[in-house]
Short mmCIF file of N, CA and C in Angstrom, two decimals:
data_model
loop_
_atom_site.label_atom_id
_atom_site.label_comp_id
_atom_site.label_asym_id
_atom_site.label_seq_id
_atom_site.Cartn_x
_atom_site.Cartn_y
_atom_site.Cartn_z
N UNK A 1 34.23 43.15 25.23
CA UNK A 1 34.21 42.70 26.60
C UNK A 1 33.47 41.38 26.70
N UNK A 2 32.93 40.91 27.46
CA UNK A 2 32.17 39.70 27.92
C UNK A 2 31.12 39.65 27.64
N UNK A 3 30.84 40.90 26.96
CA UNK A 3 29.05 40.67 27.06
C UNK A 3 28.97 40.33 25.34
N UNK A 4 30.01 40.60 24.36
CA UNK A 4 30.69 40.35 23.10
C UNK A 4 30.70 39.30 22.90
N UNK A 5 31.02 37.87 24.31
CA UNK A 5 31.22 36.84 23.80
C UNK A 5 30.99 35.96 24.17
N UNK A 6 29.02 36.33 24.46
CA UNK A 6 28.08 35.44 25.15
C UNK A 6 28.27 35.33 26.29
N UNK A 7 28.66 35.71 27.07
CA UNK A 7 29.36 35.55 28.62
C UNK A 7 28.27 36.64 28.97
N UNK A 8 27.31 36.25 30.52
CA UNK A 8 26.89 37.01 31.04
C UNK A 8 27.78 37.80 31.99
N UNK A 9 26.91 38.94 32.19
CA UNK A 9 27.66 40.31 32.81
C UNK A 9 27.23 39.80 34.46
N UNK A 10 27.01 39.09 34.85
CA UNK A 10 27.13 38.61 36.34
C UNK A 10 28.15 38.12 36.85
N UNK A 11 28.69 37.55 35.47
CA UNK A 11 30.42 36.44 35.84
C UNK A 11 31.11 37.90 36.45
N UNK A 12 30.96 39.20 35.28
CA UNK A 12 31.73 39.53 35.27
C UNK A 12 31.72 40.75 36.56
N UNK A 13 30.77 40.81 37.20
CA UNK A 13 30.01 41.41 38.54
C UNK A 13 31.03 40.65 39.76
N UNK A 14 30.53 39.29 39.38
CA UNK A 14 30.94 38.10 40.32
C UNK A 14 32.81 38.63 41.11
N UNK A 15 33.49 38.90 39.68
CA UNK A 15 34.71 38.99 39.82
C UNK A 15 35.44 40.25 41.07
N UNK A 16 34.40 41.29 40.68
CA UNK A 16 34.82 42.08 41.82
C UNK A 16 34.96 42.00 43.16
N UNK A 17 33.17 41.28 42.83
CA UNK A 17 32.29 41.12 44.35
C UNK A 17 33.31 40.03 44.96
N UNK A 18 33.73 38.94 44.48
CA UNK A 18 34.68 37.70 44.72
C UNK A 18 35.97 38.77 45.78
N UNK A 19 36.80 39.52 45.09
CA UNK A 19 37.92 40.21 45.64
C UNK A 19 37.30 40.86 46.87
N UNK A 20 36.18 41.78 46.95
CA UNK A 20 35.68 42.55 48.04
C UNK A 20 35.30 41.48 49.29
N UNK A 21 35.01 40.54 48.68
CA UNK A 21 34.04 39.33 50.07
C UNK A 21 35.45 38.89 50.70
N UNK A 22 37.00 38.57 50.01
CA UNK A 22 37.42 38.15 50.36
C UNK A 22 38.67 38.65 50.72
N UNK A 23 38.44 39.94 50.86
CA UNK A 23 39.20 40.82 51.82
C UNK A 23 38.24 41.31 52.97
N UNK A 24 36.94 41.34 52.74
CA UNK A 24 36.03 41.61 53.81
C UNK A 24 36.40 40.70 54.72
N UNK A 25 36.51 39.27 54.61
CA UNK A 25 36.35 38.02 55.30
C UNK A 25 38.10 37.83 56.11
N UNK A 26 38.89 38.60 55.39
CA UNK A 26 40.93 38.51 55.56
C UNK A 26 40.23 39.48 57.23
N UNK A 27 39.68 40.93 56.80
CA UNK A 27 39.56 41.75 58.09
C UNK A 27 39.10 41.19 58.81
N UNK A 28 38.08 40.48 58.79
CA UNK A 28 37.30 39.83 59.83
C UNK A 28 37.71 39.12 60.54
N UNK A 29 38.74 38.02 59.38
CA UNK A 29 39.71 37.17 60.42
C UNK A 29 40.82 37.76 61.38
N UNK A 30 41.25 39.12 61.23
CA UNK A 30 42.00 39.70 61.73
C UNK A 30 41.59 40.30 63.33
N UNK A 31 40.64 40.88 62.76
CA UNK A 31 39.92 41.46 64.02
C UNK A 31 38.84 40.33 65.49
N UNK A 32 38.71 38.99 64.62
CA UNK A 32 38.15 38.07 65.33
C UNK A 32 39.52 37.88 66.17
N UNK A 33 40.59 37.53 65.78
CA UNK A 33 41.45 37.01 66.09
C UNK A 33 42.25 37.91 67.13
N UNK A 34 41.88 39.45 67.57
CA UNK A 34 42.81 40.00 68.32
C UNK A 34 41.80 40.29 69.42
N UNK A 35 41.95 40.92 70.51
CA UNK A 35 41.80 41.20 72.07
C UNK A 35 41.41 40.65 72.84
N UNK A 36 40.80 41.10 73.55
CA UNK A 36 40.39 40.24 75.44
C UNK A 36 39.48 38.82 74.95
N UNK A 37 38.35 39.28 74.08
CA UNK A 37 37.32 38.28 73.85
C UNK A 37 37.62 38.01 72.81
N UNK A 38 38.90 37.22 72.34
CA UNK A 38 38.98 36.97 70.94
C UNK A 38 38.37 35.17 70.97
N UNK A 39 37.95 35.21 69.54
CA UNK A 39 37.05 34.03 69.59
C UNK A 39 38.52 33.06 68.32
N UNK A 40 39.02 32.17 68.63
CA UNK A 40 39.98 31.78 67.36
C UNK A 40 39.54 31.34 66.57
N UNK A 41 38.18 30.04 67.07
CA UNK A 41 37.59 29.46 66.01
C UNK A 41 36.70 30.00 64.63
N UNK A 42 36.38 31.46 65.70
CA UNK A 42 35.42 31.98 64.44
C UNK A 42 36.63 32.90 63.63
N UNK A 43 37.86 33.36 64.05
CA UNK A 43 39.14 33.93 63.34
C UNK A 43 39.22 32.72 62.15
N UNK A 44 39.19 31.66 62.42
CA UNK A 44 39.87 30.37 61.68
C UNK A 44 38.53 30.32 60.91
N UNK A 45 37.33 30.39 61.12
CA UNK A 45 36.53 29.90 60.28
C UNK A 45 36.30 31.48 59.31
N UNK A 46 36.96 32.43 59.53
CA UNK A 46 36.54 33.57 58.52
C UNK A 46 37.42 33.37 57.26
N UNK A 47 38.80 33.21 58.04
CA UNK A 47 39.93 32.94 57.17
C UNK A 47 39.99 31.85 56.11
N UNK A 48 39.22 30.88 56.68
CA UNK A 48 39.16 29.40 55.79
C UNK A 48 38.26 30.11 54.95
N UNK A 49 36.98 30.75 55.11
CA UNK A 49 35.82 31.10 53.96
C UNK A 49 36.47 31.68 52.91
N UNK A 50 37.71 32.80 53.64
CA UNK A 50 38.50 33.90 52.85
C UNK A 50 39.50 33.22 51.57
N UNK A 51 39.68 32.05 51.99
CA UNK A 51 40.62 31.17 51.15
C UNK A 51 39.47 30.40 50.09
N UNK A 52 38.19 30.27 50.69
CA UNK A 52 37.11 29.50 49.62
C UNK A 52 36.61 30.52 48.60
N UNK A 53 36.77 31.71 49.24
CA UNK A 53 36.50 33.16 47.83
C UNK A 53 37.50 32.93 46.79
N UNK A 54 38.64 33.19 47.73
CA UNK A 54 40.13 33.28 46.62
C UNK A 54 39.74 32.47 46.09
N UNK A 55 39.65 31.08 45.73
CA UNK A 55 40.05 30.20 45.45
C UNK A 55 39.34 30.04 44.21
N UNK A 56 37.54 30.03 44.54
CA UNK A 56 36.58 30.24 43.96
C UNK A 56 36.40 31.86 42.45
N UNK A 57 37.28 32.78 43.33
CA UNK A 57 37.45 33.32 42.45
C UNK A 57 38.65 33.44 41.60
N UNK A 58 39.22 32.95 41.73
CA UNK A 58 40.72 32.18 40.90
C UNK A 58 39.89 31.52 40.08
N UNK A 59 39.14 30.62 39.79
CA UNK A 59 38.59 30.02 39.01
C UNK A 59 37.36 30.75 38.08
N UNK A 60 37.35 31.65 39.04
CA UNK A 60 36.25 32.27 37.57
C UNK A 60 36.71 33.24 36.70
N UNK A 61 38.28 33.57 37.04
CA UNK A 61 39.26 34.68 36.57
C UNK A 61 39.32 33.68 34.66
N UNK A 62 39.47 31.96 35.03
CA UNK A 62 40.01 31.19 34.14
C UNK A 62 38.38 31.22 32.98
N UNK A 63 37.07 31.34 33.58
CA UNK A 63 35.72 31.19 32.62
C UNK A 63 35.81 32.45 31.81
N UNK A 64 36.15 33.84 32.78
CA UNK A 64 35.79 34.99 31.89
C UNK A 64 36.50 34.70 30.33
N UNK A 65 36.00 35.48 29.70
CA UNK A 65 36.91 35.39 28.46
C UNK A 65 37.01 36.97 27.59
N UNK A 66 38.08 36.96 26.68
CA UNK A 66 37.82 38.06 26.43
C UNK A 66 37.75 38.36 24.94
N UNK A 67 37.68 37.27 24.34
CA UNK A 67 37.70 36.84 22.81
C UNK A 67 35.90 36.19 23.39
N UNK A 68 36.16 35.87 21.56
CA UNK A 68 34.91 34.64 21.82
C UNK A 68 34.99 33.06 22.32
N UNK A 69 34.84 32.54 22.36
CA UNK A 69 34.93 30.67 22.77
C UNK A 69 35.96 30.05 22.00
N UNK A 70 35.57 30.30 20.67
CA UNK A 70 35.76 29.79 19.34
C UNK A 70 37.61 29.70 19.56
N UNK A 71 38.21 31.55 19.65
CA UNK A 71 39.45 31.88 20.17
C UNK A 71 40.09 31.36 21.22
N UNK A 72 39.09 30.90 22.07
CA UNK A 72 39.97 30.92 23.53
C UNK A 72 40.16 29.27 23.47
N UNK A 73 39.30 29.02 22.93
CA UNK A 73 39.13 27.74 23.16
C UNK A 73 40.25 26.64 22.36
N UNK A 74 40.20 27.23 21.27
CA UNK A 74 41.49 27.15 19.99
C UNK A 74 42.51 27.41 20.35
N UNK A 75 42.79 28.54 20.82
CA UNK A 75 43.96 28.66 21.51
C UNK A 75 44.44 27.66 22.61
N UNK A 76 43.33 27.25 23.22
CA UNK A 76 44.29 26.40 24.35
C UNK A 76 44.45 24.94 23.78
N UNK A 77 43.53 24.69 23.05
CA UNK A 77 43.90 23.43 22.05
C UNK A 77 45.21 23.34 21.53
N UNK A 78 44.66 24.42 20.85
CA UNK A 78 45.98 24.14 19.29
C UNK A 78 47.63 25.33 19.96
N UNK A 79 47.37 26.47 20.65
CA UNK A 79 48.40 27.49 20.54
C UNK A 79 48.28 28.40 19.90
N UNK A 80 47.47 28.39 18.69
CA UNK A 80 47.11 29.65 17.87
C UNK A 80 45.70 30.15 18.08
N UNK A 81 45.01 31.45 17.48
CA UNK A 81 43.81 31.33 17.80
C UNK A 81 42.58 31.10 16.55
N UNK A 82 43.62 30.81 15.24
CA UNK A 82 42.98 30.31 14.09
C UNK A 82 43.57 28.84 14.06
N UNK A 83 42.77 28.13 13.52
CA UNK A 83 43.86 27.23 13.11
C UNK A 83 42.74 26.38 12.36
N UNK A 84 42.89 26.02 10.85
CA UNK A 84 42.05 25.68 9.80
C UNK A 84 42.50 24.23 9.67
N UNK A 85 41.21 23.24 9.02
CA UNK A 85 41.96 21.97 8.83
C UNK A 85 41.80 21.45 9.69
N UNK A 86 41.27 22.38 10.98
CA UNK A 86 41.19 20.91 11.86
C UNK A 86 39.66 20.85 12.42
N UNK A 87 39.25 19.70 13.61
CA UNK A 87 37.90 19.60 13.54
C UNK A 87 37.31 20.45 13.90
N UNK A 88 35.98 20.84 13.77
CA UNK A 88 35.15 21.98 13.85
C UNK A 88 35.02 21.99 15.55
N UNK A 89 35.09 23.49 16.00
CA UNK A 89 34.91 24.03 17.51
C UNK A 89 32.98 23.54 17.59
N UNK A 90 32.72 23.16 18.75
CA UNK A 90 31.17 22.87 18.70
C UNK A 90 30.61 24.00 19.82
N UNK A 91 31.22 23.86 20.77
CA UNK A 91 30.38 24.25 21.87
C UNK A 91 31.45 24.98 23.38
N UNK A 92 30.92 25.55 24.14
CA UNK A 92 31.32 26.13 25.12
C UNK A 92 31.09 26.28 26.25
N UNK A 93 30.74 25.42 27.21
CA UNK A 93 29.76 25.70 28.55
C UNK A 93 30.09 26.19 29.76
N UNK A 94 29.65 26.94 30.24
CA UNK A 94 30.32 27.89 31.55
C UNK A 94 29.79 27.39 32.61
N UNK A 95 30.17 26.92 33.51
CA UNK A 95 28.96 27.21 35.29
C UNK A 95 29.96 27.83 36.13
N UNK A 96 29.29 28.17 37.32
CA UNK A 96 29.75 29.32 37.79
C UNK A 96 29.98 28.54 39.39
N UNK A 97 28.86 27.20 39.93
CA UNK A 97 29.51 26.61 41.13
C UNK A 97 29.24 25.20 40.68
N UNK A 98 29.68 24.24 40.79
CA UNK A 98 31.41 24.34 40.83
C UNK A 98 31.71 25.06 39.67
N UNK A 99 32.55 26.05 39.58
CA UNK A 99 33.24 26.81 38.47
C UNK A 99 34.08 26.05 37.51
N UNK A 100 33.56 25.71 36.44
CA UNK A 100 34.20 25.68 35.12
C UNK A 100 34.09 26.23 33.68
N UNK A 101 34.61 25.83 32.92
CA UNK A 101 34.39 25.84 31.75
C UNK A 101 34.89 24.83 30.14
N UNK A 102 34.27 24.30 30.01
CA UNK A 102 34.27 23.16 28.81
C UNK A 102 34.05 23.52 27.32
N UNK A 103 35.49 23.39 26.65
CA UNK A 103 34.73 23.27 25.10
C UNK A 103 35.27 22.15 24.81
N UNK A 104 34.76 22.32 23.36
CA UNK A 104 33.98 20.85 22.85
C UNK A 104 33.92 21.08 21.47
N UNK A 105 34.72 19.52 21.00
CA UNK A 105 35.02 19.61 19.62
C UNK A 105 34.39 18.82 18.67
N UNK A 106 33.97 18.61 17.95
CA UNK A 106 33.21 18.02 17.21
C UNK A 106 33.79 15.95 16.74
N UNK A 107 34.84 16.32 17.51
CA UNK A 107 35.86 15.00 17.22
C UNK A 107 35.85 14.21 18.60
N UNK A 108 35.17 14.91 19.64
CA UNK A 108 34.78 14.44 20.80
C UNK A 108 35.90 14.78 21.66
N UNK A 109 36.93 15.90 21.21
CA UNK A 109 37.67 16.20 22.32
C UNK A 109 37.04 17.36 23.49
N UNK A 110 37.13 17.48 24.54
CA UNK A 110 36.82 18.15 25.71
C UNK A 110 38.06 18.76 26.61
N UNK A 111 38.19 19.81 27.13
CA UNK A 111 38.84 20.73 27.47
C UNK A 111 37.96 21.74 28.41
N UNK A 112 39.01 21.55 29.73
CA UNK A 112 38.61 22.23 30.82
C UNK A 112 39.20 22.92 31.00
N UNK A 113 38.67 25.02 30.94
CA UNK A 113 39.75 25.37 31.38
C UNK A 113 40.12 25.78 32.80
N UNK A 114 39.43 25.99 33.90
CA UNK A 114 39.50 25.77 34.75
C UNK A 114 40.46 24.48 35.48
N UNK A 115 41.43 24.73 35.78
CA UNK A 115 42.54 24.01 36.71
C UNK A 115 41.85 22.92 37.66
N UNK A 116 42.43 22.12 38.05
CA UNK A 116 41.72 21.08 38.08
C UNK A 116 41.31 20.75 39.65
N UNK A 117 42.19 21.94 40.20
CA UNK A 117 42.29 21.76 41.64
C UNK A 117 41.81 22.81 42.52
N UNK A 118 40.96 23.41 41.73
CA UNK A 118 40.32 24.58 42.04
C UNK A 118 38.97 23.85 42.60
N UNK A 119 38.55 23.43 42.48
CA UNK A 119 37.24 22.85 43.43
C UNK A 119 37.19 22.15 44.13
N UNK A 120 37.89 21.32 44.34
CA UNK A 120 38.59 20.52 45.74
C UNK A 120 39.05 21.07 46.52
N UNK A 121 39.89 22.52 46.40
CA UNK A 121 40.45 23.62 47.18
C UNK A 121 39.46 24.26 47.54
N UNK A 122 38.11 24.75 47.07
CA UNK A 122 37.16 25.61 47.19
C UNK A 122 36.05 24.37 48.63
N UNK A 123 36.00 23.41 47.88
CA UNK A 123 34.92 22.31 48.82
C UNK A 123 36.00 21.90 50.13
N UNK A 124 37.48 21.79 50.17
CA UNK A 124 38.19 21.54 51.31
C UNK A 124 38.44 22.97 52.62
N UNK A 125 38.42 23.71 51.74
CA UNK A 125 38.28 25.54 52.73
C UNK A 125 37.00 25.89 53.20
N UNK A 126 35.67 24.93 52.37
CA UNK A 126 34.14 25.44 52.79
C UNK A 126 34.01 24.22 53.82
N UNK A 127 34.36 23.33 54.12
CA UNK A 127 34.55 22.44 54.92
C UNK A 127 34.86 22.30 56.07
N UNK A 128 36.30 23.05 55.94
CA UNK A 128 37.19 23.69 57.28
C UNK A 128 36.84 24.80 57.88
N UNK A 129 35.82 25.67 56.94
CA UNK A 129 35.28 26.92 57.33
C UNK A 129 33.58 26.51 58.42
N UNK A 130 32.99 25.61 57.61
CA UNK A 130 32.02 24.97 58.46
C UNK A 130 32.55 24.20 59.71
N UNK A 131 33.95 23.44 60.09
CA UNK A 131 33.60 22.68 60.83
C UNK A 131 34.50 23.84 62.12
N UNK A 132 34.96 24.92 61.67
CA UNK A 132 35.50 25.89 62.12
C UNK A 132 34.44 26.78 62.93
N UNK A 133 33.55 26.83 62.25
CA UNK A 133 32.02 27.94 62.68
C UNK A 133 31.19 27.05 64.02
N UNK A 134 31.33 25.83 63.63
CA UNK A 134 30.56 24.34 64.61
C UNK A 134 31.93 24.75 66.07
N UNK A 135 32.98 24.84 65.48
CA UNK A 135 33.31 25.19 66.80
C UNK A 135 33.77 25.98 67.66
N UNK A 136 33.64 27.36 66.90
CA UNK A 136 33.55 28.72 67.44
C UNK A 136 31.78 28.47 68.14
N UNK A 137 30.73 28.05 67.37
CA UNK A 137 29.59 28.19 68.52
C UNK A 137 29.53 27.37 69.60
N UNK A 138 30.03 26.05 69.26
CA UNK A 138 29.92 25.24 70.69
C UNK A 138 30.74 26.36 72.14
N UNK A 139 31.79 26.91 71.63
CA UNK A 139 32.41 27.63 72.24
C UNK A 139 32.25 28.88 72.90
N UNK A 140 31.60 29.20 71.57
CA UNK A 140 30.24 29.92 72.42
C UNK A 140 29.23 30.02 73.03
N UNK A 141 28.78 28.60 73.18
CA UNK A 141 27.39 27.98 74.80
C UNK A 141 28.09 28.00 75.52
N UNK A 142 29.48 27.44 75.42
CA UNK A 142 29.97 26.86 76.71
C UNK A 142 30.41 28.19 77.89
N UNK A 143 31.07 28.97 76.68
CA UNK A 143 31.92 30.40 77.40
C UNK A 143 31.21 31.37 77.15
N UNK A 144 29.84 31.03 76.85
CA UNK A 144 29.09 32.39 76.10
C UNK A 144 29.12 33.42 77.78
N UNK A 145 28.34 34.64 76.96
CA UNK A 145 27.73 35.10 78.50
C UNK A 145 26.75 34.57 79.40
N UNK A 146 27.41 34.91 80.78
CA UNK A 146 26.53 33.70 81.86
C UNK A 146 24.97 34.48 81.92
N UNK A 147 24.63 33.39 82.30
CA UNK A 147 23.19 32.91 82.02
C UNK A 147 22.60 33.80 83.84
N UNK A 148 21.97 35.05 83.55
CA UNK A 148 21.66 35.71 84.98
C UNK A 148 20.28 35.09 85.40
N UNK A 149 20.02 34.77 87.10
CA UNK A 149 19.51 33.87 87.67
C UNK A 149 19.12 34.79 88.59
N UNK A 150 17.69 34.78 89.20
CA UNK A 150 17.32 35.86 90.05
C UNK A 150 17.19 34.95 91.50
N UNK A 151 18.14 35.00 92.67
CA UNK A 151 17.96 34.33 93.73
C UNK A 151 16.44 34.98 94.54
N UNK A 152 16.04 34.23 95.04
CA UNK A 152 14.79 34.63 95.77
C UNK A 152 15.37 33.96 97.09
N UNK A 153 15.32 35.03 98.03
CA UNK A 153 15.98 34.42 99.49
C UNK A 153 14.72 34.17 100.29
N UNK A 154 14.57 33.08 101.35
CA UNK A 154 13.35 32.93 102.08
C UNK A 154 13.55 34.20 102.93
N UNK A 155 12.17 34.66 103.44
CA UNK A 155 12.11 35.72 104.64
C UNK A 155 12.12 35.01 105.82
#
């Protein structure tokens, strides 16, 4: 498993928790989005977050691994997961935000496997999700509940 091939067991935590947040966040948008007091902006800003999980966790589906580095890494190089004769595998580096992963060849080649459009998708949905939340609250001073005022009548 992952824990076989230097990969911490949080990535692999991460992966679930990733699917649960971002069906938590699909309901939320659902239920923001329906009856009398439905709020759209905060519907739109759950949904945008819900697309920054996916997205985010689409990309950490590409770090896990289930070989060692050495394999995975070879493999996406070369096509095979041996392959002799050629320059020595060096290194492997994981991060988890922005999500990638880099190996590294001793010949100075570099390889990402993480897709390339996975964090621009993740920073453009956390974006739309913030400027989404800015205006579900303005929306909420404006239309919030009214503000009760105690008249004092002269005698």
């Amino acid at each position: 498993m992952a824990t076989d091939t230097g990969q911490s067991v949080l990535l692999l935590a991460l992966l679930p928790a990733g699917l649960l947040v971002g069906c938590a966040l699909l309901v939320l948008a659902l239920w923001k989005g329906r009856g009398e007091r439905r709020n759209v902006w905060a519907a739109r800003s759950a949904l945008l977050l819900a697309g920054a999980v996916a997205c985010h966790t689409l990309g950490l589906l590409h770090v896990v691994r289930l070989e060692s580095a050495y394999h995975d890494c070879t493999y996406e190089r070369y096509g095979v997961h041996d392959k002799y004769g050629v320059p020595e595998f060096t290194d492997s580096a994981d991060r988890l935000f922005p999500v990638g992963s880099v190996c590294s060849w001793e010949d100075g080649v570099t390889i990402e496997l993480v897709p390339r459009y996975v964090n621009p998708a993740v920073m453009v949905f956390l974006t739309g999700a913030f400027g989404c939340a800015v205006a579900a609250a303005a929306r909420r001073g404006r239309h919030g509940r009214p503000v009760h005022t105690e008249r004092v009548e002269d005698a």
